[in-house]
Amino acid sequence: LLSWISLEPLYRLLEWQARHSLEATRLAEELRDQRGKLNRTIKDLDASYQLLQQTNQELAVARHEAEILHSLRNRFATNLSHELRTPLNIILGFSQLIYTEPTLYGYSAWSERLRRDLAEIRRNAGYLSELVDDIVDLARVDALSMPIRREDTDLAKLIDDTVAMVDSLAKAKGLSLAVNCQQGIPLLHIDPVRIRQVLYNLVTNAIRYTEQGSVTVSARLDESAPAGAVIVSVADTGRGIAEAERQVIFNEFYQIGRPKQDADPGKGLGLAIAKRLVLLHGGSIWVESEVGRGSTFSFTLPLLSKTTSLLRQSPEAPVPKRRAKPMVVVVNDEGTATGYLSRRLEGYQFVAAADPTPSSPPKEMSEPGPAERPVAVIINQSPEVEKPDSLPRCPIDLPEDVPVIECALPSPGWLLNRQQFAAVLTKPVSREQLSAMLDRLLPRGESLSRPGDGRYNLLLVDDDRSFVQLLLRMLEAQAQPGRGYDVRIAYSGESALKKLRSWQPDLVLLDLVMPGLTGFEVLERMRREERLLHVPVVAVTAATPGEDKIAAQGSTFKVTRRGAFKPGELISLIATCLGAGQDEAGPGTSAVAGTG
């Protein structure tokens, strides 16, 4: 007994140690299990991270391909506009000239049969020109390069104005054209030009396919929409649309039935364009129809954003104001720069400012409040190739974090004021435009080359032989008793300079973009000679005035900010510029600079 009593503590110690040893063994096994799970989790995370990196790379590639596709579509629209409009303008110009001036071709008058044929040529050429315009619009929408310039718009007035435009078409067919707009529709934040285009397409279609009865344009509030909307409808009593055709009627180039049998078949693009423009506004478009009873085309436009609450609302609560677009001040607007930017960049408000001085800043910049503070200032300058450190500094006293962008924006001011052009003619050139320009620049009795005899020496410089031929015919039609033109032609800049060395012109019509010497280089060499220093030169361009100069000579793009860049901002700016250079590499960029 004494032995058991003396050994009991030892037994208890051994028992406690055994239990703790078993517990330690169990915990060690659990730890190994947890460590194994952790290792498996880490491996899964590594695999997921690698998969995420691969997915991000694929997304980056897909995004880059999408951007390239958008760029290609935009280029397609631009090239289509230029390559198709140029010959179409020649056809239209010649057909109109032949139709109205038979004496130019040795006839006193055209026979009635020939006049009908000429009128048919003009009508179909006009149809093709409108078709090109529609295709360009469609391509620009698909390429996301058609900006929506939203502004507060009275929808009822917009409908009235559109209906007034087509009222004569309805009267010519004996149709009744009515408008029914619900009272109390608030102002809509839309692009009035594009919505007018939608309405015009729908109403003209309704008139085209309605032989008798009426066309009604209506607008009403749609309270069932979650955020509120307006439904605009165009209803007619025409032939109606079969169910199968309603499924594809908004497709490109689709026309109902056999439209070529109609006097005015249309082009099959109006509804496709209308659908895209409505979608750009966040709305939807559809058609309801019954064969033999007519059709109703409807589309929705969202209302202004509004705040709602299920709680009791105070009637005195102020209506929240719309958030203003970020303001960008444009210096040296030249009358066109702000419009050029607004058509291409929807999310900003571009404000023109006259050439400011530190003592007299522009009105927009005088003590601006938080909402009026510009996010940037753009200095529009002539696209002369200069060193970045020789460019002018912004004369406006700005906060340190407001960037100043110095670049060239297409402007006729470069051509008229700084390049010594007397006028600018944009193709297509009409007979009336040519006549007005000649009367202004060549007053009677002031010929430099042949004073007193009433004739003027003109030099036409253009590589487009068809356009030169059209101008020759127009000039023949301008001839009057005591006033005529002796015209010489050059199809290149080198040929023009050769003729100018031995011949004194009274006026030069000069194409700006030609193979070899450009129009700008020809003008520069002309001004080096005293004999040609005061000869008026008219710039002829097929682009926005000023774009030819950027394409031919390039320009400088510079970003300046006095304050420090935030972390990553400078690298982001450099990456953006490098990306733009990679996408649009070519001789047009002369310098890109960013300083802070």
Coordinates of C-alpha atoms in Angstrom, one line a residue:
L1 CA 0.0 0.0 0.0
L2 CA 2.8 2.3 0.9
S3 CA 4.5 1.4 -2.4
W4 CA 1.3 2.2 -4.4
I5 CA 0.8 5.5 -2.5
S6 CA 4.4 6.5 -3.2
L7 CA 4.1 5.6 -7.0
E8 CA 0.7 7.2 -7.6
P9 CA 2.1 10.6 -8.5
L10 CA 4.4 9.0 -11.0
Y11 CA 1.5 7.1 -12.5
R12 CA -0.5 10.3 -12.8
L13 CA 2.4 12.1 -14.4
L14 CA 2.9 9.3 -16.9
E15 CA -0.8 9.3 -17.7
W16 CA -0.8 13.1 -18.2
Q17 CA 2.3 12.9 -20.3
A18 CA 0.6 10.1 -22.4
R19 CA -2.5 12.2 -22.9
H20 CA -0.5 15.3 -23.9
S21 CA 1.7 13.1 -26.2
L22 CA -1.4 11.8 -28.0
E23 CA -2.8 15.4 -28.2
A24 CA 0.5 16.7 -29.5
T25 CA 0.5 13.9 -32.1
R26 CA -3.1 14.7 -33.1
L27 CA -2.3 18.4 -33.4
A28 CA 0.8 17.7 -35.4
E29 CA -1.3 15.6 -37.8
E30 CA -3.9 18.4 -38.1
L31 CA -1.1 20.9 -38.7
R32 CA 0.3 18.7 -41.5
D33 CA -3.2 18.5 -42.9
Q34 CA -3.7 22.2 -42.7
R35 CA -0.2 22.8 -44.2
G36 CA -1.1 20.5 -47.0
K37 CA -4.4 22.4 -47.6
L38 CA -2.5 25.7 -47.5
N39 CA 0.1 24.4 -50.0
R40 CA -2.8 23.3 -52.3
T41 CA -4.5 26.6 -51.9
I42 CA -1.3 28.5 -52.7
K43 CA -0.9 26.3 -55.8
D44 CA -4.5 27.0 -56.8
L45 CA -3.9 30.8 -56.2
D46 CA -0.8 30.6 -58.4
A47 CA -2.7 28.8 -61.1
S48 CA -5.6 31.4 -60.8
Y49 CA -3.1 34.2 -60.9
Q50 CA -1.5 32.8 -64.1
L51 CA -5.0 32.3 -65.6
L52 CA -5.9 35.9 -64.6
Q53 CA -2.7 37.2 -66.2
Q54 CA -3.5 35.2 -69.4
T55 CA -7.1 36.5 -69.4
N56 CA -5.8 40.1 -68.9
Q57 CA -3.4 39.6 -71.8
E58 CA -6.2 38.2 -74.0
L59 CA -8.5 41.1 -73.0
A60 CA -5.7 43.6 -73.8
V61 CA -5.2 42.0 -77.2
A62 CA -9.0 42.0 -77.8
R63 CA -9.3 45.6 -76.8
H64 CA -6.4 46.5 -79.1
E65 CA -8.0 44.7 -82.0
A66 CA -11.3 46.4 -81.2
E67 CA -9.6 49.8 -81.3
I68 CA -7.9 48.9 -84.5
L69 CA -11.3 47.9 -86.0
H70 CA -12.9 51.2 -84.8
S71 CA -9.9 53.1 -86.4
L72 CA -10.3 51.2 -89.6
R73 CA -14.0 51.9 -89.8
N74 CA -13.4 55.6 -89.2
R75 CA -10.7 55.6 -91.9
F76 CA -13.1 53.7 -94.2
A77 CA -15.7 56.5 -93.6
T78 CA -13.2 59.2 -94.3
N79 CA -11.7 57.5 -97.4
L80 CA -15.2 56.6 -98.7
S81 CA -16.2 60.2 -98.3
H82 CA -13.2 61.5 -100.3
E83 CA -12.9 58.8 -102.9
L84 CA -16.6 58.7 -103.9
R85 CA -17.5 62.3 -103.3
T86 CA -14.8 63.6 -105.6
P87 CA -16.0 61.9 -108.8
L88 CA -19.6 62.5 -107.8
N89 CA -19.0 66.2 -107.4
I90 CA -17.4 66.2 -110.9
I91 CA -20.5 64.5 -112.3
L92 CA -22.9 66.8 -110.5
G93 CA -20.9 69.9 -111.5
F94 CA -20.7 69.0 -115.2
S95 CA -24.3 67.8 -115.5
Q96 CA -25.6 71.1 -114.0
L97 CA -23.3 73.1 -116.2
I98 CA -24.3 71.2 -119.3
Y99 CA -28.0 71.5 -118.3
T100 CA -27.9 75.3 -117.7
E101 CA -25.3 76.4 -120.3
P102 CA -25.8 74.8 -123.7
T103 CA -24.0 77.8 -125.4
L104 CA -20.7 76.5 -123.9
Y105 CA -21.0 73.5 -126.2
G106 CA -22.1 75.4 -129.4
Y107 CA -25.8 75.0 -129.0
S108 CA -28.4 77.7 -128.4
A109 CA -30.7 75.3 -126.5
W110 CA -31.1 71.7 -125.8
S111 CA -33.9 69.7 -127.2
E112 CA -36.6 68.7 -124.7
R113 CA -35.6 65.0 -125.0
L114 CA -31.9 65.8 -124.2
R115 CA -32.9 68.0 -121.3
R116 CA -34.9 65.2 -119.8
D117 CA -31.9 62.9 -120.1
L118 CA -29.6 65.4 -118.5
A119 CA -32.1 65.9 -115.6
E120 CA -32.1 62.1 -115.1
I121 CA -28.3 62.2 -114.9
R122 CA -28.4 65.0 -112.3
R123 CA -31.1 63.2 -110.3
N124 CA -29.3 59.9 -110.1
A125 CA -26.0 61.6 -109.3
G126 CA -27.7 63.4 -106.5
Y127 CA -29.1 60.1 -105.3
L128 CA -25.6 58.6 -105.3
S129 CA -24.3 61.6 -103.4
E130 CA -27.0 61.2 -100.7
L131 CA -26.2 57.5 -100.6
V132 CA -22.6 58.2 -99.9
D133 CA -23.6 60.6 -97.1
D134 CA -25.7 57.9 -95.5
I135 CA -23.0 55.2 -95.7
V136 CA -20.5 57.6 -94.2
D137 CA -22.9 58.3 -91.3
L138 CA -23.5 54.6 -90.8
A139 CA -19.8 53.9 -90.8
R140 CA -19.1 56.7 -88.3
V141 CA -21.7 55.5 -85.9
D142 CA -20.4 51.9 -86.1
A143 CA -16.9 53.2 -85.6
L144 CA -18.0 55.2 -82.5
S145 CA -16.6 58.3 -84.2
M146 CA -19.9 60.2 -84.4
P147 CA -20.2 62.3 -81.2
I148 CA -23.6 63.1 -79.7
R149 CA -23.7 66.8 -78.8
R150 CA -26.4 66.8 -76.1
E151 CA -28.2 69.9 -75.1
D152 CA -31.5 70.7 -73.4
T153 CA -34.1 70.5 -76.2
D154 CA -37.8 71.3 -76.6
L155 CA -39.0 68.1 -78.2
A156 CA -42.4 69.6 -79.4
K157 CA -40.6 72.4 -81.2
L158 CA -38.2 70.0 -82.7
I159 CA -41.1 67.9 -84.1
D160 CA -42.8 71.0 -85.4
D161 CA -39.7 72.1 -87.2
T162 CA -39.1 68.7 -88.7
V163 CA -42.7 68.4 -89.9
A164 CA -42.5 71.8 -91.5
M165 CA -39.5 70.6 -93.5
V166 CA -41.5 67.7 -95.2
D167 CA -44.9 69.4 -95.3
S168 CA -44.5 70.1 -99.1
L169 CA -43.9 66.4 -99.7
A170 CA -47.1 65.4 -98.0
K171 CA -49.1 68.1 -99.8
A172 CA -47.7 66.9 -103.2
K173 CA -49.3 63.5 -102.5
G174 CA -52.5 64.9 -101.0
L175 CA -51.7 63.5 -97.6
S176 CA -52.7 65.0 -94.2
L177 CA -49.7 65.6 -92.0
A178 CA -50.6 66.1 -88.3
V179 CA -48.7 66.6 -85.0
N180 CA -50.0 65.5 -81.6
C181 CA -47.7 66.1 -78.6
Q182 CA -48.7 65.6 -75.0
Q183 CA -48.5 68.7 -72.8
G184 CA -45.9 68.9 -70.1
I185 CA -43.1 67.0 -71.7
P186 CA -39.9 68.4 -70.0
L187 CA -36.8 69.4 -71.8
L188 CA -34.8 66.4 -73.1
H189 CA -31.0 66.2 -72.9
I190 CA -30.4 65.0 -76.5
D191 CA -28.6 65.9 -79.7
P192 CA -31.3 67.9 -81.6
V193 CA -29.5 67.5 -85.0
R194 CA -29.4 63.7 -84.7
I195 CA -33.0 63.3 -83.4
R196 CA -34.2 65.6 -86.2
Q197 CA -32.4 63.2 -88.6
V198 CA -34.3 60.3 -87.0
L199 CA -37.6 62.0 -87.3
Y200 CA -36.9 63.1 -90.8
N201 CA -36.1 59.6 -91.9
L202 CA -39.3 58.2 -90.3
V203 CA -41.6 60.9 -91.6
T204 CA -40.3 60.8 -95.2
N205 CA -40.6 57.0 -95.2
A206 CA -44.2 57.3 -94.0
I207 CA -45.0 59.7 -96.8
R208 CA -43.2 57.6 -99.4
Y209 CA -45.2 54.5 -98.6
T210 CA -48.6 56.1 -98.1
E211 CA -50.7 56.8 -101.1
Q212 CA -53.8 58.2 -99.4
G213 CA -54.8 59.1 -95.8
S214 CA -52.6 60.7 -93.3
V215 CA -49.3 60.7 -91.4
T216 CA -49.3 61.6 -87.7
V217 CA -46.3 62.4 -85.5
S218 CA -47.0 62.1 -81.7
A219 CA -45.0 62.3 -78.5
R220 CA -46.1 61.2 -75.0
L221 CA -44.6 60.5 -71.6
D222 CA -44.0 56.8 -70.7
E223 CA -44.5 56.6 -67.0
S224 CA -43.9 52.9 -67.0
A225 CA -40.2 53.3 -67.8
P226 CA -38.1 52.9 -64.6
A227 CA -36.4 56.3 -65.0
G228 CA -39.0 57.9 -67.2
A229 CA -39.0 58.3 -71.0
V230 CA -40.7 59.9 -73.9
I231 CA -42.2 57.8 -76.7
V232 CA -42.2 59.4 -80.2
S233 CA -44.3 57.7 -82.8
V234 CA -44.8 58.2 -86.6
A235 CA -48.1 56.6 -87.7
D236 CA -49.3 56.3 -91.3
T237 CA -52.2 54.8 -93.2
G238 CA -50.1 53.2 -95.9
R239 CA -49.6 49.7 -97.2
G240 CA -48.3 48.2 -94.0
I241 CA -45.5 45.8 -93.4
A242 CA -45.7 42.0 -93.2
E243 CA -44.5 40.1 -90.1
A244 CA -41.5 38.6 -91.9
E245 CA -40.3 42.0 -93.1
R246 CA -40.7 43.6 -89.6
Q247 CA -38.0 41.3 -88.3
V248 CA -35.3 42.7 -90.8
I249 CA -36.6 46.2 -91.6
F250 CA -33.9 47.9 -89.6
N251 CA -31.1 46.1 -91.5
E252 CA -28.9 48.0 -93.8
F253 CA -30.0 48.3 -97.5
Y254 CA -33.3 46.5 -96.7
Q255 CA -36.4 48.0 -98.5
I256 CA -40.0 46.9 -98.2
G257 CA -41.5 44.9 -101.0
R258 CA -40.2 45.8 -104.5
P259 CA -39.2 49.4 -104.0
K260 CA -37.6 49.9 -107.4
Q261 CA -41.1 50.1 -108.8
D262 CA -41.7 53.2 -106.8
A263 CA -41.0 56.7 -108.1
D264 CA -38.8 57.4 -105.1
P265 CA -37.5 54.1 -103.9
G266 CA -35.1 55.3 -101.2
K267 CA -31.8 53.8 -100.3
G268 CA -32.5 51.3 -97.5
L269 CA -30.3 53.0 -95.0
G270 CA -32.6 55.5 -93.3
L271 CA -34.0 53.1 -90.7
A272 CA -30.6 51.5 -90.0
I273 CA -29.1 55.0 -89.3
A274 CA -32.2 56.0 -87.2
K275 CA -31.8 52.8 -85.1
R276 CA -28.2 53.5 -84.3
L277 CA -28.8 57.2 -83.5
V278 CA -31.6 56.2 -81.1
L279 CA -29.4 53.6 -79.4
L280 CA -26.6 56.2 -79.0
H281 CA -29.2 58.2 -77.0
G282 CA -30.0 55.2 -74.7
G283 CA -33.4 54.6 -76.3
S284 CA -35.0 51.9 -78.4
I285 CA -36.9 51.7 -81.7
W286 CA -39.6 49.4 -83.0
V287 CA -42.4 49.1 -85.5
E288 CA -46.0 48.0 -85.2
S289 CA -47.9 47.3 -88.5
E290 CA -50.8 45.6 -90.1
V291 CA -50.8 44.9 -93.8
G292 CA -53.3 47.1 -95.6
R293 CA -53.9 49.4 -92.6
G294 CA -50.7 51.2 -92.0
S295 CA -47.6 51.2 -89.8
T296 CA -46.4 53.0 -86.6
F297 CA -42.7 53.5 -86.0
S298 CA -41.9 54.4 -82.4
F299 CA -38.7 55.2 -80.4
T300 CA -38.0 56.2 -76.9
L301 CA -35.8 58.9 -75.4
P302 CA -34.8 58.9 -71.7
L303 CA -36.0 61.8 -69.6
L304 CA -33.6 64.0 -67.6
S305 CA -32.1 62.3 -64.6
K306 CA -34.3 62.8 -61.5
T307 CA -34.1 61.8 -57.9
T308 CA -37.0 59.9 -56.4
S309 CA -37.7 58.6 -52.8
L310 CA -40.3 56.4 -51.1
L311 CA -40.3 58.8 -48.1
R312 CA -42.3 62.0 -47.9
Q313 CA -40.8 64.7 -50.1
S314 CA -40.7 68.3 -49.3
P315 CA -42.4 70.4 -52.1
E316 CA -39.9 73.2 -51.4
A317 CA -36.9 70.9 -52.1
P318 CA -34.7 72.4 -54.9
V319 CA -34.4 70.6 -58.2
P320 CA -30.9 69.2 -58.5
K321 CA -28.9 70.9 -61.2
R322 CA -27.3 68.9 -64.0
R323 CA -23.6 68.3 -63.6
A324 CA -21.8 70.6 -66.0
K325 CA -19.4 69.2 -68.6
P326 CA -15.7 69.9 -67.8
M327 CA -14.8 73.2 -69.4
V328 CA -11.8 73.6 -71.8
V329 CA -10.7 77.1 -72.9
V330 CA -9.5 77.3 -76.5
V331 CA -7.2 80.2 -77.2
N332 CA -6.9 81.4 -80.9
D333 CA -10.2 79.8 -81.8
E334 CA -10.1 81.2 -85.3
G335 CA -13.8 80.8 -85.5
T336 CA -13.7 77.1 -86.0
A337 CA -11.5 75.3 -83.5
T338 CA -14.2 75.0 -80.7
G339 CA -16.7 73.6 -83.2
Y340 CA -14.1 71.2 -84.6
L341 CA -13.4 69.8 -81.1
S342 CA -17.0 69.7 -80.0
R343 CA -18.0 67.5 -83.0
R344 CA -15.3 65.0 -82.0
L345 CA -15.1 65.1 -78.2
E346 CA -18.6 64.8 -76.6
G347 CA -17.7 64.9 -72.9
Y348 CA -16.3 68.5 -72.7
Q349 CA -17.5 72.0 -73.1
F350 CA -15.2 74.0 -75.3
V351 CA -15.2 77.7 -74.7
A352 CA -13.5 80.1 -77.1
A353 CA -11.2 82.8 -75.7
A354 CA -9.7 85.7 -77.5
D355 CA -6.0 86.2 -77.4
P356 CA -5.6 87.0 -73.7
T357 CA -2.9 89.0 -71.9
P358 CA -1.9 88.7 -68.2
S359 CA -3.5 92.1 -67.6
S360 CA -6.8 91.3 -69.4
P361 CA -7.6 87.6 -69.1
P362 CA -10.6 86.3 -71.1
K363 CA -14.0 86.6 -69.5
E364 CA -14.2 82.8 -69.0
M365 CA -11.1 82.9 -66.9
S366 CA -11.8 85.8 -64.6
E367 CA -12.0 84.5 -61.0
P368 CA -13.6 81.2 -62.0
G369 CA -15.7 79.4 -59.4
P370 CA -15.4 75.7 -58.8
A371 CA -17.9 74.9 -61.6
E372 CA -16.2 77.3 -64.0
R373 CA -12.7 76.3 -63.5
P374 CA -11.2 74.8 -66.7
V375 CA -9.7 71.4 -66.7
A376 CA -7.3 72.4 -69.5
V377 CA -6.4 75.2 -71.8
I378 CA -5.7 74.5 -75.5
I379 CA -3.6 77.0 -77.5
N380 CA -4.4 76.7 -81.2
Q381 CA -1.4 77.6 -83.2
S382 CA -0.3 77.4 -86.8
P383 CA 1.3 74.0 -87.5
E384 CA 4.7 75.4 -88.2
V385 CA 7.4 72.9 -87.4
E386 CA 9.3 74.4 -84.5
K387 CA 11.5 73.3 -81.6
P388 CA 9.4 72.6 -78.5
D389 CA 11.3 75.2 -76.4
S390 CA 10.6 77.9 -79.0
L391 CA 6.8 77.6 -78.7
P392 CA 4.9 80.4 -77.0
R393 CA 3.9 80.1 -73.4
C394 CA 0.3 80.3 -72.3
P395 CA -0.4 83.9 -71.4
I396 CA -3.2 83.0 -69.0
D397 CA -2.5 82.9 -65.2
L398 CA -3.7 79.4 -64.3
P399 CA -3.6 77.2 -61.2
E400 CA -0.6 75.0 -61.2
D401 CA -2.5 71.8 -61.9
V402 CA -4.3 73.0 -65.0
P403 CA -2.5 71.6 -68.1
V404 CA -1.8 73.8 -71.2
I405 CA -1.9 72.0 -74.5
E406 CA -0.3 73.6 -77.5
C407 CA -1.3 72.0 -80.8
A408 CA -2.6 72.7 -84.3
L409 CA -6.3 72.5 -84.9
P410 CA -7.6 72.8 -88.5
S411 CA -8.5 76.4 -89.1
P412 CA -9.0 78.6 -92.3
G413 CA -7.1 81.4 -90.4
W414 CA -3.8 79.6 -91.0
L415 CA -4.4 79.7 -94.7
L416 CA -5.8 83.3 -95.0
N417 CA -3.8 85.2 -92.4
R418 CA -0.5 83.3 -92.0
Q419 CA 0.0 81.6 -95.3
Q420 CA -1.0 84.7 -97.5
F421 CA -3.9 82.9 -99.2
A422 CA -6.5 85.3 -100.5
A423 CA -9.4 82.9 -100.2
V424 CA -10.2 79.2 -99.6
L425 CA -12.4 77.1 -101.9
T426 CA -13.6 73.8 -100.5
K427 CA -14.6 71.1 -103.0
P428 CA -17.2 70.7 -104.4
V429 CA -16.9 74.2 -105.8
S430 CA -20.1 75.6 -107.2
R431 CA -20.4 78.1 -110.0
E432 CA -21.8 80.7 -107.6
Q433 CA -18.8 80.3 -105.2
L434 CA -16.4 80.7 -108.1
S435 CA -18.1 83.7 -109.5
A436 CA -18.3 85.5 -106.1
M437 CA -14.6 84.8 -105.5
L438 CA -13.5 86.1 -108.9
D439 CA -15.6 89.3 -108.5
R440 CA -14.0 90.0 -105.1
L441 CA -10.4 89.3 -106.1
L442 CA -10.4 90.5 -109.7
P443 CA -12.2 93.9 -109.8
R444 CA -12.8 95.2 -113.3
G445 CA -10.0 97.1 -114.9
E446 CA -7.4 96.0 -112.3
S447 CA -5.5 93.3 -114.3
L448 CA -1.8 93.2 -113.4
S449 CA -0.8 91.4 -116.5
R450 CA -3.0 93.0 -119.1
P451 CA -4.3 96.4 -117.8
G452 CA -7.1 97.9 -119.7
D453 CA -8.2 95.1 -122.0
G454 CA -10.6 93.4 -119.5
R455 CA -9.0 90.0 -119.6
Y456 CA -7.2 88.2 -116.7
N457 CA -4.6 85.6 -116.6
L458 CA -5.5 82.6 -114.4
L459 CA -3.4 79.7 -113.5
L460 CA -5.1 76.5 -112.4
V461 CA -2.9 74.1 -110.4
D462 CA -4.5 70.7 -109.5
D463 CA -3.5 67.1 -110.1
D464 CA -7.2 66.2 -110.6
R465 CA -7.7 66.6 -114.3
S466 CA -11.5 66.2 -114.1
F467 CA -11.7 69.0 -111.6
V468 CA -9.6 71.2 -113.7
Q469 CA -11.8 70.5 -116.7
L470 CA -14.9 71.4 -114.6
L471 CA -13.3 74.7 -113.6
L472 CA -12.5 75.5 -117.2
R473 CA -16.1 75.1 -118.2
M474 CA -17.3 77.2 -115.2
L475 CA -14.8 80.0 -116.2
E476 CA -16.1 79.9 -119.8
A477 CA -19.6 80.4 -118.4
Q478 CA -18.4 83.4 -116.4
A479 CA -17.2 85.2 -119.5
Q480 CA -19.0 88.5 -120.0
P481 CA -18.6 91.4 -122.5
G482 CA -15.5 93.3 -121.5
R483 CA -14.4 90.6 -119.1
G484 CA -12.7 87.3 -119.9
Y485 CA -10.1 84.8 -118.7
D486 CA -7.0 83.4 -120.3
V487 CA -6.3 80.2 -118.4
R488 CA -3.2 78.0 -118.2
I489 CA -3.1 74.7 -116.4
A490 CA -0.5 72.9 -114.3
Y491 CA -1.0 69.4 -113.0
S492 CA 1.8 69.5 -110.5
G493 CA 3.7 72.0 -108.3
E494 CA 6.8 71.7 -110.4
S495 CA 4.9 72.5 -113.6
A496 CA 3.2 75.5 -112.0
L497 CA 6.6 77.0 -110.9
K498 CA 7.9 76.5 -114.5
K499 CA 5.0 78.4 -116.0
L500 CA 5.3 81.2 -113.4
R501 CA 8.9 81.9 -114.4
S502 CA 7.8 83.1 -117.8
W503 CA 4.2 84.2 -117.3
Q504 CA 2.5 86.7 -115.1
P505 CA -0.9 85.6 -113.7
D506 CA -3.5 87.8 -112.1
L507 CA -4.8 84.9 -109.9
V508 CA -3.6 81.4 -109.0
L509 CA -6.0 78.6 -107.9
L510 CA -3.8 76.2 -106.1
D511 CA -4.6 72.7 -104.8
L512 CA -3.0 72.2 -101.4
V513 CA -2.2 68.4 -101.5
M514 CA -0.4 67.1 -104.7
P515 CA 2.2 64.6 -105.4
G516 CA 5.7 66.1 -105.3
L517 CA 5.6 69.8 -104.3
T518 CA 2.6 70.6 -102.2
G519 CA 0.5 73.8 -102.6
F520 CA 2.2 75.2 -99.5
E521 CA 5.6 74.7 -101.0
V522 CA 4.6 76.3 -104.3
L523 CA 3.2 79.3 -102.4
E524 CA 6.4 79.6 -100.4
R525 CA 8.6 79.7 -103.6
M526 CA 6.2 82.2 -105.2
R527 CA 6.6 84.6 -102.4
R528 CA 10.4 84.6 -102.8
E529 CA 10.0 86.4 -106.1
E530 CA 9.2 90.1 -106.1
R531 CA 7.2 89.8 -109.3
L532 CA 4.8 87.2 -107.8
L533 CA 4.8 88.6 -104.3
H534 CA 1.3 90.3 -104.6
V535 CA -0.4 87.8 -106.9
P536 CA -3.5 86.6 -105.1
V537 CA -3.5 82.8 -104.5
V538 CA -6.7 80.9 -103.8
A539 CA -6.3 77.6 -101.8
V540 CA -8.4 74.7 -103.1
T541 CA -9.0 71.9 -100.6
A542 CA -11.2 68.8 -100.3
A543 CA -10.8 68.7 -96.5
T544 CA -11.7 70.8 -93.5
P545 CA -9.6 74.0 -94.1
G546 CA -6.3 73.5 -92.3
E547 CA -6.3 69.7 -92.3
D548 CA -4.4 69.6 -95.5
K549 CA -1.6 71.7 -93.9
I550 CA -1.3 69.2 -91.0
A551 CA -1.3 66.3 -93.4
A552 CA 1.4 67.9 -95.6
Q553 CA 3.7 69.5 -93.1
G554 CA 3.0 68.0 -89.7
S555 CA 2.6 70.0 -86.4
T556 CA 3.8 70.1 -82.8
F557 CA 1.9 68.8 -79.8
K558 CA 3.1 70.1 -76.4
V559 CA 1.6 69.6 -72.9
T560 CA 2.8 72.0 -70.1
R561 CA 1.8 72.2 -66.5
R562 CA 3.6 74.3 -63.8
G563 CA 2.7 72.0 -60.9
A564 CA 4.1 68.6 -60.3
F565 CA 2.7 65.5 -61.9
K566 CA 0.9 63.0 -59.6
P567 CA 2.4 59.5 -59.3
G568 CA 2.0 57.7 -62.6
E569 CA 0.5 60.7 -64.5
L570 CA 3.7 61.5 -66.5
I571 CA 4.1 57.8 -67.4
S572 CA 0.5 57.6 -68.4
L573 CA 0.9 60.7 -70.6
I574 CA 4.0 59.3 -72.3
A575 CA 2.3 55.9 -72.8
T576 CA -0.7 57.7 -74.5
C577 CA 1.5 59.7 -76.8
L578 CA 3.6 56.6 -77.7
G579 CA 0.5 54.6 -78.3
A580 CA -0.9 57.3 -80.6
G581 CA 2.5 57.4 -82.4
Q582 CA 2.4 53.6 -82.9
D583 CA -1.2 53.7 -84.3
E584 CA -0.7 56.7 -86.6
A585 CA 3.0 56.5 -87.4
G586 CA 4.1 58.8 -90.2
P587 CA 5.8 62.0 -91.1
G588 CA 3.1 64.2 -89.8
T589 CA 4.4 64.3 -86.1
S590 CA 7.3 66.6 -85.6
A591 CA 7.5 66.9 -81.8
V592 CA 5.7 65.7 -78.7
A593 CA 6.7 67.3 -75.4
G594 CA 5.5 67.2 -71.8
T595 CA 6.9 69.4 -69.1
G596 CA 5.9 70.0 -65.5

